[in-house]
Short mmCIF file of C-alpha atoms and ligand atoms in Angstrom, two decimals:
data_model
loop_
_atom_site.label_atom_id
_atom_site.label_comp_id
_atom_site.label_asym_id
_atom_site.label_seq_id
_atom_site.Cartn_x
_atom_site.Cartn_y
_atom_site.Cartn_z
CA UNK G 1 7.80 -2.95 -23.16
CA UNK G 2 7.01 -6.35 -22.06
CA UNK G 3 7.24 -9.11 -24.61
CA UNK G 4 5.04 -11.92 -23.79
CA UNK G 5 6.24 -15.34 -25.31
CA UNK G 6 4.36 -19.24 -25.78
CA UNK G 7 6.08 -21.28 -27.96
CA UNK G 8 9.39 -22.93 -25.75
CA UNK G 9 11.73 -22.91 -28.97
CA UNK G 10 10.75 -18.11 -28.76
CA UNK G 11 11.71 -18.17 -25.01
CA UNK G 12 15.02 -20.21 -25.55
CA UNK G 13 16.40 -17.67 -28.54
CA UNK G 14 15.18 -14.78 -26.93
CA UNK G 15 17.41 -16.06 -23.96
CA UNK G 16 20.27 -17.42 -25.56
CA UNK G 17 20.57 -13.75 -27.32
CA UNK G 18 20.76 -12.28 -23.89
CA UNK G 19 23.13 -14.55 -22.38
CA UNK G 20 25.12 -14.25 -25.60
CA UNK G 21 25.44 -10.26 -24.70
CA UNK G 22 26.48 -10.96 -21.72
CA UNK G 23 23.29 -9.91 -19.99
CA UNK G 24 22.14 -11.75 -16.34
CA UNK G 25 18.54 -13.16 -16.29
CA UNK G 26 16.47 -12.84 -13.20
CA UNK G 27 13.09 -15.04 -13.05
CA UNK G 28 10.04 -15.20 -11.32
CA UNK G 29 8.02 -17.70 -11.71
CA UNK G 30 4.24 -17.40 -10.62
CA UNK G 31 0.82 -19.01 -11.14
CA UNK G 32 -1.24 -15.43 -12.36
CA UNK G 33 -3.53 -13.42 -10.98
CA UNK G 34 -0.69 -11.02 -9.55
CA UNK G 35 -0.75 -8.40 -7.04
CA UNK G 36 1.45 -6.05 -5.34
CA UNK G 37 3.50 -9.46 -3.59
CA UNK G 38 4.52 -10.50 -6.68
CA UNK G 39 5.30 -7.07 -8.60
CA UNK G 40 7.56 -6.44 -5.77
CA UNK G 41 9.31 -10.05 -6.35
CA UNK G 42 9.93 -8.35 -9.86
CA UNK G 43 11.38 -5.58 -8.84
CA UNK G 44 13.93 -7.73 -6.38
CA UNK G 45 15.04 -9.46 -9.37
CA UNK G 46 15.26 -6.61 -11.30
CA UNK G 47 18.00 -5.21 -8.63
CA UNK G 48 19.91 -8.15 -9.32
CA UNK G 49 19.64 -8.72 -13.21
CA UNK G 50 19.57 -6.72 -16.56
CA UNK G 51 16.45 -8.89 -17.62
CA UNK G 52 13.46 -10.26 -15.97
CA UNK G 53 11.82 -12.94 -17.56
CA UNK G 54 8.62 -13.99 -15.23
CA UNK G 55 5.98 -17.18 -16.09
CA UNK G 56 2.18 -17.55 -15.69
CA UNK G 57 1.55 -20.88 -15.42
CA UNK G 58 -1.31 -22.40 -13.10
CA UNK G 59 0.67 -26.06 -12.81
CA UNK G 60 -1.99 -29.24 -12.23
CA UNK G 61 0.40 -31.10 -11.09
CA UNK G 62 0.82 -29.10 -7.41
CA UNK G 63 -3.10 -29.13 -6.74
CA UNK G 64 -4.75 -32.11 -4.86
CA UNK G 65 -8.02 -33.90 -6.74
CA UNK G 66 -9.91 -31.52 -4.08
CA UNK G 67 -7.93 -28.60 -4.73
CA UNK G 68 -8.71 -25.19 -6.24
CA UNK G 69 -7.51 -25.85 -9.85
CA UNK G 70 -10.03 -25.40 -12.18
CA UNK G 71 -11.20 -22.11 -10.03
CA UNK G 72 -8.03 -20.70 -9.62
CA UNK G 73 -8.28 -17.44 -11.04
CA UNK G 74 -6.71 -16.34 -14.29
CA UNK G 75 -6.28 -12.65 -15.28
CA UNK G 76 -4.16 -12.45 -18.24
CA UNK G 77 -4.75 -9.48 -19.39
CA UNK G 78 -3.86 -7.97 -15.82
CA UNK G 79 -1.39 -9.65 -15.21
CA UNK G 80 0.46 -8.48 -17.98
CA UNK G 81 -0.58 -5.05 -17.66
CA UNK G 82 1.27 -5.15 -13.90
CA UNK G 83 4.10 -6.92 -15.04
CA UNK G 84 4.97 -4.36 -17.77
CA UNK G 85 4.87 -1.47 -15.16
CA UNK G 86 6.60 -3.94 -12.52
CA UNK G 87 9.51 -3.38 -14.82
CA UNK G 88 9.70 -7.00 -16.62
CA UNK G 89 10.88 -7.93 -20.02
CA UNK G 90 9.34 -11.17 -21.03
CA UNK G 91 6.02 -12.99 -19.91
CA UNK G 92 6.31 -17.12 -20.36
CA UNK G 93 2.89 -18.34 -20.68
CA UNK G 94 3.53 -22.25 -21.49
CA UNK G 95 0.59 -24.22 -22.08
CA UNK G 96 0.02 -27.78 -20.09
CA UNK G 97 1.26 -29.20 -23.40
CA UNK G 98 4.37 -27.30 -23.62
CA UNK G 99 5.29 -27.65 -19.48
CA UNK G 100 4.37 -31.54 -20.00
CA UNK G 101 4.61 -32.95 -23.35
CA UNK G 102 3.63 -36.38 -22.14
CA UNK G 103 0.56 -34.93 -20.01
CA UNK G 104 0.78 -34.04 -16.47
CA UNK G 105 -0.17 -38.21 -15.02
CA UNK G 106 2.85 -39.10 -17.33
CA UNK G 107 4.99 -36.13 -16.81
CA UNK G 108 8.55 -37.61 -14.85
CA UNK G 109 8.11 -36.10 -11.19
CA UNK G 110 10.59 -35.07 -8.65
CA UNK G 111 10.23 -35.56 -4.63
CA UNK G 112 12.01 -33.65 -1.77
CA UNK G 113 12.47 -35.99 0.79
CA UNK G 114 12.19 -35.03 4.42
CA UNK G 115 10.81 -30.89 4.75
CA UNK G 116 7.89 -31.87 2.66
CA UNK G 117 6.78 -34.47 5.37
CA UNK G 118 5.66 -32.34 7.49
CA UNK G 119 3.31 -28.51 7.51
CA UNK G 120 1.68 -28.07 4.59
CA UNK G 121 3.62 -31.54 2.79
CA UNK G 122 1.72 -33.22 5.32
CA UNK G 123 -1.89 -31.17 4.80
CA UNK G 124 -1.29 -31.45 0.83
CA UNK G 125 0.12 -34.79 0.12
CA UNK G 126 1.68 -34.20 -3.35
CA UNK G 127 2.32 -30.88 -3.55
CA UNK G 128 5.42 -30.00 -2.94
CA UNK G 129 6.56 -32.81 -5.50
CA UNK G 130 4.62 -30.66 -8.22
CA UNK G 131 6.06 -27.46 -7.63
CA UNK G 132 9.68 -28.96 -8.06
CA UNK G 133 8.62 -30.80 -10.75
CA UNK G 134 7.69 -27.42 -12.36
CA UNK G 135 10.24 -25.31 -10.93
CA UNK G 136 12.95 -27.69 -12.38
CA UNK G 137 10.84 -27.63 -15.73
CA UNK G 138 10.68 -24.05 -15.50
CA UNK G 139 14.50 -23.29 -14.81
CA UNK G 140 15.01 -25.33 -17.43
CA UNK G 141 13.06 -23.25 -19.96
CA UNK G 142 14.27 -19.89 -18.81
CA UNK G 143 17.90 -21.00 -17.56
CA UNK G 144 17.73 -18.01 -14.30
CA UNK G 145 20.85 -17.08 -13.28
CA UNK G 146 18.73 -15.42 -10.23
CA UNK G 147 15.39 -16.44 -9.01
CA UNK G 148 12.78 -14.46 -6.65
CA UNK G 149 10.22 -16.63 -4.33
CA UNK G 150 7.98 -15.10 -1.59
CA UNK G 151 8.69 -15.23 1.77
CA UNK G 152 4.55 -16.02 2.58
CA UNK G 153 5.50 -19.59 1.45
CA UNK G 154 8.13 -20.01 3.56
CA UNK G 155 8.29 -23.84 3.52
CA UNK G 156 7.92 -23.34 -0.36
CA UNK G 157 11.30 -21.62 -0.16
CA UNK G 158 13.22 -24.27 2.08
CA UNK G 159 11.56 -26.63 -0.27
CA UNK G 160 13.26 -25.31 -3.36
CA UNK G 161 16.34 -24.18 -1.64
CA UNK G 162 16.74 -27.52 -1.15
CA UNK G 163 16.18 -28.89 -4.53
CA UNK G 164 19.10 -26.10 -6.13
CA UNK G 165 21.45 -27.22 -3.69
CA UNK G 166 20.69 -30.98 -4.38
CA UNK G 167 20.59 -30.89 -7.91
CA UNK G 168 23.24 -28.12 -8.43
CA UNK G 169 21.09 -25.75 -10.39
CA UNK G 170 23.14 -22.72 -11.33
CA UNK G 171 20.15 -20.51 -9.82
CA UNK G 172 20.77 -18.10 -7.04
CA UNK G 173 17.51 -17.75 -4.85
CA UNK G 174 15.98 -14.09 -3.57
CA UNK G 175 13.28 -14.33 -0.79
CA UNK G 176 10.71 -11.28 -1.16
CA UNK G 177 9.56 -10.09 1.93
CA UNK G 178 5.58 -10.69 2.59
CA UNK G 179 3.10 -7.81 1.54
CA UNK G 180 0.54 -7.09 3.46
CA UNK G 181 -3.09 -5.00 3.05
CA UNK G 182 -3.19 -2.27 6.10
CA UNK G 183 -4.96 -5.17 8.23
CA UNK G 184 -2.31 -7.13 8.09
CA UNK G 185 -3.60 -9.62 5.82
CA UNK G 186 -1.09 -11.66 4.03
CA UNK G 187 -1.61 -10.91 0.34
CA UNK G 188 -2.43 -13.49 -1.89
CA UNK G 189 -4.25 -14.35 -4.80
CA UNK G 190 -6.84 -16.85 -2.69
CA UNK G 191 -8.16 -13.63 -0.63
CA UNK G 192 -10.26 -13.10 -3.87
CA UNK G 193 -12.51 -16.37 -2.76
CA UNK G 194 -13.60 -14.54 0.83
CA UNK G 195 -17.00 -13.73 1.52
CA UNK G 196 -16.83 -10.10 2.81
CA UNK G 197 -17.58 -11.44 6.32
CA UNK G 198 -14.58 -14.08 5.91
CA UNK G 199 -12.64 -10.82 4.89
CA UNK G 200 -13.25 -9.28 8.18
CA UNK G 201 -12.21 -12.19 9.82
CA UNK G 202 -9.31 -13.30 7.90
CA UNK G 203 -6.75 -11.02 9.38
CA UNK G 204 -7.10 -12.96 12.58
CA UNK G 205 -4.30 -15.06 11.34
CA UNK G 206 -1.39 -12.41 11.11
CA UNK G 207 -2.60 -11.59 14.35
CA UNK G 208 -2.16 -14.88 15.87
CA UNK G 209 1.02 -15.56 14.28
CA UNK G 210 2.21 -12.54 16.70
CA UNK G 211 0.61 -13.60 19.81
CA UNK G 212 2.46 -17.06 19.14
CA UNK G 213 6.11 -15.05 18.65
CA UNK G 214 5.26 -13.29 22.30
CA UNK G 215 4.15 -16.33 23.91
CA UNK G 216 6.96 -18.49 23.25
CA UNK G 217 9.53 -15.46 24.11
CA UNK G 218 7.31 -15.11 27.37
CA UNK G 219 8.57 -18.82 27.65
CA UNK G 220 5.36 -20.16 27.51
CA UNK G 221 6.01 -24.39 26.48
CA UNK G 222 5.57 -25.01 22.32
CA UNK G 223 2.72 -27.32 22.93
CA UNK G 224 0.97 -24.41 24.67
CA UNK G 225 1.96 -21.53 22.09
CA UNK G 226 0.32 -23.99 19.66
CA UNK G 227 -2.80 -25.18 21.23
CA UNK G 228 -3.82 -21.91 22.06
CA UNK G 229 -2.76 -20.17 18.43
CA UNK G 230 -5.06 -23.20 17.34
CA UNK G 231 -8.27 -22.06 19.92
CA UNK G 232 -8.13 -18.73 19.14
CA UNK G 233 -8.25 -19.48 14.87
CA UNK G 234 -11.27 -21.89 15.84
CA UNK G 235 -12.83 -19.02 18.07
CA UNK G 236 -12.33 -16.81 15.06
CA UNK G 237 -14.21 -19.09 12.95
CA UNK G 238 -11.36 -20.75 11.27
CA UNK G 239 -10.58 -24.62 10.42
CA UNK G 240 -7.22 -25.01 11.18
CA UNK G 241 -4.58 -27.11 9.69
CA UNK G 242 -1.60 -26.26 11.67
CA UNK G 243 -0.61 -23.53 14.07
CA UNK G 244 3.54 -24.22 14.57
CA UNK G 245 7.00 -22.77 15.76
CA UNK G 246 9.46 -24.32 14.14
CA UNK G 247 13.44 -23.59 13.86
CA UNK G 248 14.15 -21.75 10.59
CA UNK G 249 14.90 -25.44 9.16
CA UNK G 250 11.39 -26.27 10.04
CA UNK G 251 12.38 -28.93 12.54
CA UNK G 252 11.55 -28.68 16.09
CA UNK G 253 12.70 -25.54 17.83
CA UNK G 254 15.50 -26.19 20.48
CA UNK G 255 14.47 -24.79 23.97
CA UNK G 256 18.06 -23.55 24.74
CA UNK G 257 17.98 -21.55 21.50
CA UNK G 258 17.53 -17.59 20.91
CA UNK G 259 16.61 -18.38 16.82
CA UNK G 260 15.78 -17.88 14.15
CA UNK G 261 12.28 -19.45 14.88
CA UNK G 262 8.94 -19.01 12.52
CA UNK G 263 5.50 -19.26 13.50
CA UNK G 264 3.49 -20.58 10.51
CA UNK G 265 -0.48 -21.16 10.16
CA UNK G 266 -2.48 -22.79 7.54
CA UNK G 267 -6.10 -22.44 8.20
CA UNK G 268 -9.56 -22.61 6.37
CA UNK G 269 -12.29 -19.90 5.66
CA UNK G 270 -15.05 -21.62 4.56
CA UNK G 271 -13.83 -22.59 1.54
CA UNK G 272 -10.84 -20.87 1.45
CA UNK G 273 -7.25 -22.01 2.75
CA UNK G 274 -5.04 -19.23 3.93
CA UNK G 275 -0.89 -20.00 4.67
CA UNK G 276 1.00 -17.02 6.42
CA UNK G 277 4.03 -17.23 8.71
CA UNK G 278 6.28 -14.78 10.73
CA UNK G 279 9.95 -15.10 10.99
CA UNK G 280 11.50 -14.10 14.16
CA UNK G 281 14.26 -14.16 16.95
CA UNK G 282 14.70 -13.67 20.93
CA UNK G 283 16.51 -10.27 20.12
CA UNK G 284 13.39 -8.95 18.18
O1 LIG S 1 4.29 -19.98 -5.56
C1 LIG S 1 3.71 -20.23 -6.64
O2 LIG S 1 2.99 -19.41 -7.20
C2 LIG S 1 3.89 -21.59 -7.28
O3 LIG S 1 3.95 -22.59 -6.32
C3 LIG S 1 5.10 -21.67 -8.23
C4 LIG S 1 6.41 -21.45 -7.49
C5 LIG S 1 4.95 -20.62 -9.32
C6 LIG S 1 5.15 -23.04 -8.89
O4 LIG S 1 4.00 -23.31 -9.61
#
């Protein structure tokens, strides 16, 4: 029966009792409005703990001034319904007060130097620096001894790799793979903002993402791959932020090399910006 917990001093004697039994802790940490993606990162850390603790917390401090913040959507009551049958123990639901006691402007921040330059660190200026800010906050709180992020935001991942290795966190990181609706639609909670036309439309980028794998194992050059990837998005109707192949580091793929490689694409509906990559390697 899921537990659901918003007062900091609750969540740290409800996990001090567990460590104290002896029992490992498995986190995820999301931002609501959960689907299938996310109940499946709950099961993953259920395979590799006795308790999963997993947060709803829609953080300020990762959304530009322009952003989607105050129309993100929030389904509590949902979301706890899924988590409970997801197979989690505890729901941390901090308030902005609790997550920053001095307010988010005055709230001490933390930067990754370097991956966050570039993809979506470029597009967003800022927000990789809040989701480490609240990452750190949150492993904090709920002191993981394993932690489950999604594979859709790959850079994300490399992002907060990074910041565990730096800082030492005693966190080991899962990766979920993507889930995807029959179309091949990356699932995430901003596919609730498109028009049913934008819908149709919006699968367009999983699509692309393979056409740019085959290309650039046809050997066709990187700035090729790209700038058609990019065409076909704008055909398709879409604004497009980046169309990339990258090494699995991010940085630029080496020629000579067989992988890993991932093609990632952020791109616009309307109002509406969809990220989605695709992992892959010259042997398949
Ligand atoms: O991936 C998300 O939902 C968020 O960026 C995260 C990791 C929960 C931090 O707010």
């Amino acid at each position: 029966m899921l537990e659901t917990v918003t007062d900091l001093q609750a969540l740290r004697t409800r996990i001090a009792g567990w460590k104290r039994e002896g029992l490992r802790i498995g986190f995820v940490p999301t931002m609501g409005n959960l689907h299938a993606g996310h109940h499946s990162l709950v099961q993953l850390a259920r395979a590799h703990a006795d308790r999963v603790v997993a947060s709803v917390f829609v953080n300020p401090t990762q959304f530009g001034p322009n952003e989607d913040f105050a129309r993100y959507p929030r389904t509590p009551d949902a979301d706890a319904r899924g988590l409970d049958t997801a197979g989690c123990d505890l729901l941390w639901l901090p308030s902005v007060q609790t997550m920053y006691p001095y307010g988010a402007e005055a709230a001490v921040r933390m930067r990754v130097p370097g991956i966050t330059d570039v993809l979506d660190g470029a597009h967003r200026p800022g927000h990789f620096d809040g989701v480490v800010t609240v990452v750190s906050r949150l492993f904090n709180q709920v002191q993981p001894d394993v932690a489950a992020f999604g594979r859709k935001d790959y850079q994300q991942l490399a992002v907060i790799r990074y910041f565990v290795r730096d800082l030492a966190f005693p966190v080991e990181l899962l990766a979920g793979e993507t889930r995807r609706e029959d179309d091949g639609l990356a699932m995430s909670s901003r596919n609730q903002y498109l028009s049913r036309a934008e819908r149709i439309i919006a699968p367009e980028i999983h699509r692309t993402l393979q056409a740019m794998r085959t290309a650039y194992l046809d050997g066709m050059s990187l700035a090729a791959v790209q700038a058609d990837a990019a065409q076909r998005l704008e055909r398709a109707g879409f604004a497009v932020d980046y169309a990339e192949v990258r090494d699995a580091g991010l940085g630029a793929p080496d020629p000579a090399s067989r992988g890993p490689f991932v093609a990632l694409v952020a791109a616009r509906l309307g109002r509406t910006r969809l990220i989605d990559n695709l992992e892959f390697t010259a042997a398949g």
